[in-house]
GROMACS .gro file of C-alpha atoms in nm:
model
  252
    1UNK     CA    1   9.148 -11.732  -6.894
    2UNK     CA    2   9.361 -11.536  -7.147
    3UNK     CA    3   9.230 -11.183  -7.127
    4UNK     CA    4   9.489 -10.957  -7.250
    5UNK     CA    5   9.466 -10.583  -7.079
    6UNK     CA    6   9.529 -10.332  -7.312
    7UNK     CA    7   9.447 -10.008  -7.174
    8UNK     CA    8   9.476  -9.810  -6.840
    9UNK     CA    9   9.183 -10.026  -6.640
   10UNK     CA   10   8.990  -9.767  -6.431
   11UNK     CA   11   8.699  -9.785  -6.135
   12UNK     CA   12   8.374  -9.887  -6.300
   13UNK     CA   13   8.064  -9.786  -6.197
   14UNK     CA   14   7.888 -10.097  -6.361
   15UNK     CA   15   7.463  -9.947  -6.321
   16UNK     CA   16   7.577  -9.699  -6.600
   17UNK     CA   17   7.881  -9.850  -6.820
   18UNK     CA   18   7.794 -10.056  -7.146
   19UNK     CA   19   8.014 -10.318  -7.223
   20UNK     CA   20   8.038 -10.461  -7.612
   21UNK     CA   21   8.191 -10.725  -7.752
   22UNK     CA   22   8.360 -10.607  -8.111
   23UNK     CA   23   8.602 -10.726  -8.357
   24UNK     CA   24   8.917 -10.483  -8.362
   25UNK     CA   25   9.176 -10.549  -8.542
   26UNK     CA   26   9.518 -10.676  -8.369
   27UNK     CA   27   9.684 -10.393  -8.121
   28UNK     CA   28   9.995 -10.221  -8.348
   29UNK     CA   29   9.871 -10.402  -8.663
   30UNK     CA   30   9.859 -10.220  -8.989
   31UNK     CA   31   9.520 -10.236  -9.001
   32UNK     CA   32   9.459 -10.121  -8.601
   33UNK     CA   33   9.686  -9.793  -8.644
   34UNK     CA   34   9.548  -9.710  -8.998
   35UNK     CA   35   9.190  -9.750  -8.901
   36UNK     CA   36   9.295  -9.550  -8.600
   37UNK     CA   37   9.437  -9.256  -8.765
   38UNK     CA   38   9.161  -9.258  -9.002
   39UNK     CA   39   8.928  -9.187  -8.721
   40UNK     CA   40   9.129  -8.949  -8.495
   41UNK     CA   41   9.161  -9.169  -8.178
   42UNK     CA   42   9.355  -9.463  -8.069
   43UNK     CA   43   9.031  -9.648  -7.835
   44UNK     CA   44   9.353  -9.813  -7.687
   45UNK     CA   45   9.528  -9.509  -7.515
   46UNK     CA   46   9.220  -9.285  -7.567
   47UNK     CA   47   9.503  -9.040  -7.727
   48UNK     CA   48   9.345  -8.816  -8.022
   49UNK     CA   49   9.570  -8.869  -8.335
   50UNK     CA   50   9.603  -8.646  -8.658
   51UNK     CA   51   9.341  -8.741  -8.967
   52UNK     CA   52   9.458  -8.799  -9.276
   53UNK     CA   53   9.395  -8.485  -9.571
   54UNK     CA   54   9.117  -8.656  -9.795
   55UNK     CA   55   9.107  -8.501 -10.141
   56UNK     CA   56   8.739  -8.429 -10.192
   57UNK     CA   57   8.554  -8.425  -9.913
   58UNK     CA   58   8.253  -8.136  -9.866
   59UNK     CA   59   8.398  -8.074  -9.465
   60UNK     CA   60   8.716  -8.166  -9.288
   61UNK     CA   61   8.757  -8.536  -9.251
   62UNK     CA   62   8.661  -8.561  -8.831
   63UNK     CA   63   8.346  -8.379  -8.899
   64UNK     CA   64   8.223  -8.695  -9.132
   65UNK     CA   65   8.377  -8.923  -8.855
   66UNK     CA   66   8.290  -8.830  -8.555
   67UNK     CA   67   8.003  -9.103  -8.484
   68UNK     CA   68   8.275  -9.426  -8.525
   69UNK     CA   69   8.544  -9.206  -8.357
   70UNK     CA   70   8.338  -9.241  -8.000
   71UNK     CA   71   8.274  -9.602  -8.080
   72UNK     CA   72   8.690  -9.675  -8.179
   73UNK     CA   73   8.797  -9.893  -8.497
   74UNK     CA   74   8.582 -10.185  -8.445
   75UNK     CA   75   8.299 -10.434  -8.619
   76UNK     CA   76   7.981 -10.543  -8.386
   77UNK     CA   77   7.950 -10.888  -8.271
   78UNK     CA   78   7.777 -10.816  -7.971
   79UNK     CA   79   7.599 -10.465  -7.928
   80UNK     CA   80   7.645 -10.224  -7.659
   81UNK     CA   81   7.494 -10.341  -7.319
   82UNK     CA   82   7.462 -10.196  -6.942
   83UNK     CA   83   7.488 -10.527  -6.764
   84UNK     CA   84   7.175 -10.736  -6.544
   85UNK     CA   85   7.169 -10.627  -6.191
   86UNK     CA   86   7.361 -10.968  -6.093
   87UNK     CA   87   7.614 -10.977  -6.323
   88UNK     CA   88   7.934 -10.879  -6.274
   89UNK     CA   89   8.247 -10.782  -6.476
   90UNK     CA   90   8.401 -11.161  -6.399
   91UNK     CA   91   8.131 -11.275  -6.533
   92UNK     CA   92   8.100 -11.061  -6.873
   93UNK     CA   93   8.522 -11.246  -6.913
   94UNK     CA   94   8.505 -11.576  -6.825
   95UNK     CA   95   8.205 -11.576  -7.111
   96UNK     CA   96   8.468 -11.393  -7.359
   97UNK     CA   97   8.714 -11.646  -7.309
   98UNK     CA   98   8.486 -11.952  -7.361
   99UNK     CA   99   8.341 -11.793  -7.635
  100UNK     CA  100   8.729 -11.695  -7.774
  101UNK     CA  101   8.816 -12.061  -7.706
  102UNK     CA  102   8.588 -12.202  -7.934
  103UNK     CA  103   8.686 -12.026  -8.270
  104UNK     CA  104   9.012 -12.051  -8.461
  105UNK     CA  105   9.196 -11.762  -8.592
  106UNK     CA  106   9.124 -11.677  -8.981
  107UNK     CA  107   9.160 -11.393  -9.255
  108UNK     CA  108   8.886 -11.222  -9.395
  109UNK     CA  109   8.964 -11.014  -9.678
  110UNK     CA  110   8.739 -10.672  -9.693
  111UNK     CA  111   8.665 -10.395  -9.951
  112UNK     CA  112   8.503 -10.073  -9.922
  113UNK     CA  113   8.107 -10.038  -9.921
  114UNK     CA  114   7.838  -9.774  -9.855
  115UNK     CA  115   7.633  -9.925  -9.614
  116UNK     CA  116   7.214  -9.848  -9.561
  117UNK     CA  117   7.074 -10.012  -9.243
  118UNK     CA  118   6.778  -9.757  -9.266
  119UNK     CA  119   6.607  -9.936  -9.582
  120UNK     CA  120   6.667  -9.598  -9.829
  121UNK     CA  121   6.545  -9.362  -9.535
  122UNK     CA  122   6.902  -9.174  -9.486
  123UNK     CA  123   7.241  -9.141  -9.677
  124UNK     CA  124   7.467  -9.456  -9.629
  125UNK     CA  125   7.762  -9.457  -9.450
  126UNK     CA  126   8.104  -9.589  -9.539
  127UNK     CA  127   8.219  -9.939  -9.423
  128UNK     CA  128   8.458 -10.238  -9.474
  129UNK     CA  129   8.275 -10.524  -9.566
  130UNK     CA  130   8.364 -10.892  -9.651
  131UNK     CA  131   8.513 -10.902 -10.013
  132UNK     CA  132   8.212 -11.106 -10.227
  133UNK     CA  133   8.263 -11.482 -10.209
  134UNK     CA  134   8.557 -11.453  -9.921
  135UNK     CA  135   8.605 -11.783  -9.800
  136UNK     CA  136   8.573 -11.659  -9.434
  137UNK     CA  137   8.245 -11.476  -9.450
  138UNK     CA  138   8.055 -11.775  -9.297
  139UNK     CA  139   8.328 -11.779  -9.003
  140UNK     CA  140   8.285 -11.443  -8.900
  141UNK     CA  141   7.934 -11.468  -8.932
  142UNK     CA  142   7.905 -11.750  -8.661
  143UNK     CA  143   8.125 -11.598  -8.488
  144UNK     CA  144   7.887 -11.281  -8.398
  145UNK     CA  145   7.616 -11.528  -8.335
  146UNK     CA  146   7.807 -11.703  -8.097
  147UNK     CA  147   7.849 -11.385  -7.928
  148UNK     CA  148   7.485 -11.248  -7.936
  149UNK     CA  149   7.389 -11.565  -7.778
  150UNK     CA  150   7.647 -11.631  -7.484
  151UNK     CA  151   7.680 -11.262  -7.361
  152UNK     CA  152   7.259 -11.258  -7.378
  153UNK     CA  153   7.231 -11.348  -7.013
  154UNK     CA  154   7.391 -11.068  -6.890
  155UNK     CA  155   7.244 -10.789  -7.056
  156UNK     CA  156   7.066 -10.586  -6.905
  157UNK     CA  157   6.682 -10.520  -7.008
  158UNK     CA  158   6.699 -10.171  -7.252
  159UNK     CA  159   6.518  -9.868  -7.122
  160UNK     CA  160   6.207  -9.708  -7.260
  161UNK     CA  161   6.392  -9.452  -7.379
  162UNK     CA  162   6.635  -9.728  -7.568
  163UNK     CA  163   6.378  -9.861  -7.710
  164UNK     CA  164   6.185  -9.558  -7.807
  165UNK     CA  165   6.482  -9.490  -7.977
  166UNK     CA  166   6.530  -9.790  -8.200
  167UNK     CA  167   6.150  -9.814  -8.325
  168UNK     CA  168   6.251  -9.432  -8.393
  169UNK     CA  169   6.437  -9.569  -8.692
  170UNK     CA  170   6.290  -9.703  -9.015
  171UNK     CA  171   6.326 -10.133  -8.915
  172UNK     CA  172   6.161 -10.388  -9.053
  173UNK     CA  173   5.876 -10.669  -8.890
  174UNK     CA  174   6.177 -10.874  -8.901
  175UNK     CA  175   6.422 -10.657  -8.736
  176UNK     CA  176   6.184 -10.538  -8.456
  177UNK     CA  177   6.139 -10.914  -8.351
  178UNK     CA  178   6.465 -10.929  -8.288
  179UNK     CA  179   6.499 -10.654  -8.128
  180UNK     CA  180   6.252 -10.737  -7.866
  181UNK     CA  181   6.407 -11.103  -7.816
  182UNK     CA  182   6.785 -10.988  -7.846
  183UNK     CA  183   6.819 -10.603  -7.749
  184UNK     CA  184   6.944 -10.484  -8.105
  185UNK     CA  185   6.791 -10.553  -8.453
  186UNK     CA  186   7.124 -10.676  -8.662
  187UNK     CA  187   7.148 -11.006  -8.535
  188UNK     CA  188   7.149 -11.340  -8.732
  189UNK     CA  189   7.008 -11.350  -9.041
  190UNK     CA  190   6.998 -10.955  -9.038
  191UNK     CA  191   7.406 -10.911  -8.950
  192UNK     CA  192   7.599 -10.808  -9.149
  193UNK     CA  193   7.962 -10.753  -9.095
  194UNK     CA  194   8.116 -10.449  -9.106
  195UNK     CA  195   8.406 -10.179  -8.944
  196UNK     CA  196   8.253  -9.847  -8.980
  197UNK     CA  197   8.476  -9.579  -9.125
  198UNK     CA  198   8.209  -9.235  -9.145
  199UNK     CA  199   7.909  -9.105  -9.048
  200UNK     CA  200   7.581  -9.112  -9.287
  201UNK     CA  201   7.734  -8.893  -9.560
  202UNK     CA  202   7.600  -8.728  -9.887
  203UNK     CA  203   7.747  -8.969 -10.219
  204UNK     CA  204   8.024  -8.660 -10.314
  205UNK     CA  205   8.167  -8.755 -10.005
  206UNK     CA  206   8.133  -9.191 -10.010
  207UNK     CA  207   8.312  -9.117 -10.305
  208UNK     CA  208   8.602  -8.947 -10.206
  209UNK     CA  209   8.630  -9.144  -9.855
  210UNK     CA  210   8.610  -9.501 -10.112
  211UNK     CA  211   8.847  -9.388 -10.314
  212UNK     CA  212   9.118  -9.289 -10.034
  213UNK     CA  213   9.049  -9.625  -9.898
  214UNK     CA  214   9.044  -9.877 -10.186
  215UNK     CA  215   9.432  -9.879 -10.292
  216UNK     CA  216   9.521  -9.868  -9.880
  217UNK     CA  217   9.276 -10.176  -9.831
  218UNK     CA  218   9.429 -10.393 -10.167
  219UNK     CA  219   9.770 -10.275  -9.952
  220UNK     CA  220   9.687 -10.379  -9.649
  221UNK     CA  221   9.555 -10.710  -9.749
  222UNK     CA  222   9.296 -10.916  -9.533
  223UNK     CA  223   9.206 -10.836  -9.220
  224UNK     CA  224   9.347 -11.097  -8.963
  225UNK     CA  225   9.105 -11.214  -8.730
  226UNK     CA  226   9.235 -11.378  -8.413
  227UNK     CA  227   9.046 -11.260  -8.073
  228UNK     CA  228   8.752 -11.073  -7.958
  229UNK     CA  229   8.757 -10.757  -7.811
  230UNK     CA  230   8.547 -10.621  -7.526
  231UNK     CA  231   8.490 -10.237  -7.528
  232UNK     CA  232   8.366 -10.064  -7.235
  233UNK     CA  233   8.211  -9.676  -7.250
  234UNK     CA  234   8.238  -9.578  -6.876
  235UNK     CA  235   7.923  -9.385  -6.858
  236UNK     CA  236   7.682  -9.211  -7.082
  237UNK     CA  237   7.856  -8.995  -7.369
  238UNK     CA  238   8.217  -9.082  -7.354
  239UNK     CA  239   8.406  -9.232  -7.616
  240UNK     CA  240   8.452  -9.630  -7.608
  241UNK     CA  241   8.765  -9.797  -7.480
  242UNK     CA  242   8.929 -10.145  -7.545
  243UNK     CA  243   8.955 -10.297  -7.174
  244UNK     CA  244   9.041 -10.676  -7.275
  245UNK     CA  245   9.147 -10.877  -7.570
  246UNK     CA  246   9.027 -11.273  -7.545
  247UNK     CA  247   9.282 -11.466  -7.800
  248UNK     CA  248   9.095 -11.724  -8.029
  249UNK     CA  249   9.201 -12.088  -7.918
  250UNK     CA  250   9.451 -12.185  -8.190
  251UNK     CA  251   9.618 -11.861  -8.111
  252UNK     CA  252   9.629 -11.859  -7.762
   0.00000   0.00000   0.00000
């Protein structure tokens, strides 16, 4: 197995903590402490860091943040999940390290985007997004589909209130299908990779937060992509930590 523990690792009580499985980028990478300070909080050490003064915006910068700040710098592969009644936290990383195993490390290059997952309903929020045409779009793409699938046996069934919640929001025939096969409604053909820098904001502000990022991102070059992370929120409400990194085969 080649789990890599990152953070502190405390007691788990595991009939209330979710466990996901994201993309972050590497630990002390450019990318991992500028995403970071962009969002207040290192999901690492769980240490609150200073924001970055952002010429333009309506409120102060954590106010439009404050939804990705309790989820850490990350991109979905596999969503948030309380785990089945049998499984167990061996279990949920053996799985990550078959699954890291079978993919080899690549760069995707990213650019800024406002992103609607509520089909017009609400404002956009801001993301980073797979530059058009980048030659590992496809990679990252099977790579989340790899992940809905193996981690599917061990998720737990959602609540009522879970799903009252999702049909709450504005999804399509399509979307709500897969949502009750797969527990969330952005898998497969409806993913779409991204690493979630705001909230829903109004367009004054997806301007000003775009234009901060776009000369940092043509900086910071392509985002490397090497293992897969698995985030745990200990219990309802609190902010998401990284517990384990699983390094991608050619890496390991």
């Amino acid at each position: 197995m080649n789990g890599m523990n990152e953070a502190p690792q405390l007691p788990l009580d595991l009939s209330v903590a979710r466990f996901a499985l994201y993309y972050a980028p590497p630990s002390g990478s450019c990318w991992w402490n500028e995403g970071s300070r962009w969002l207040g909080r290192d999901a690492i050490t769980g240490r609150s860091l200073n924001a970055p003064q952002v010429p333009g915006l309506s409120r102060p910068l954590p106010e439009l943040t404050a939804d990705p700040r309790r989820y850490g710098l990350h991109a979905t592969l596999k969503a948030p999940m309380r785990l089945a009644p049998q499984a167990r936290l061996g279990d949920l990383s053996g799985i990550a390290a078959a699954v890291a195993a079978r993919h080899a490390p690549f760069d995707l290059a990213v650019h800024t985007d406002v992103v609607d997952t509520d089909n017009g309903k609400r404002p956009g929020f801001v993301a980073l997004r797979p530059s058009v045409g980048a030659a590992d779009a496809k990679a990252v793409d099977a790579l989340a589909a790899d992940c809905v699938q193996a981690f599917d046996a061990l998720r737990a069934s959602p609540t009522e209130a879970e799903l009252a919640k999702r049909h709450a929001q504005p999804l399509s025939s399509r979307q709500r299908e897969l949502l009750a096969q797969w527990g969330y409604p952005y898998v497969f053909d409806e993913f779409r990779f991204h690493v979630t820098l705001s909230d829903r904001v109004a367009v004054t502000d997806a301007t000003a937060i775009t234009d901060w990022w776009q000369p940092r991102v043509q900086a910071l070059g392509p985002m490397r992509v090497d293992s897969l992370a698995l985030f745990v929120q200990p219990s309802p409400g609190e902010p998401f930590l990284l517990h384990e990194r699983f390094v991608f085969g050619e890496a390991a």
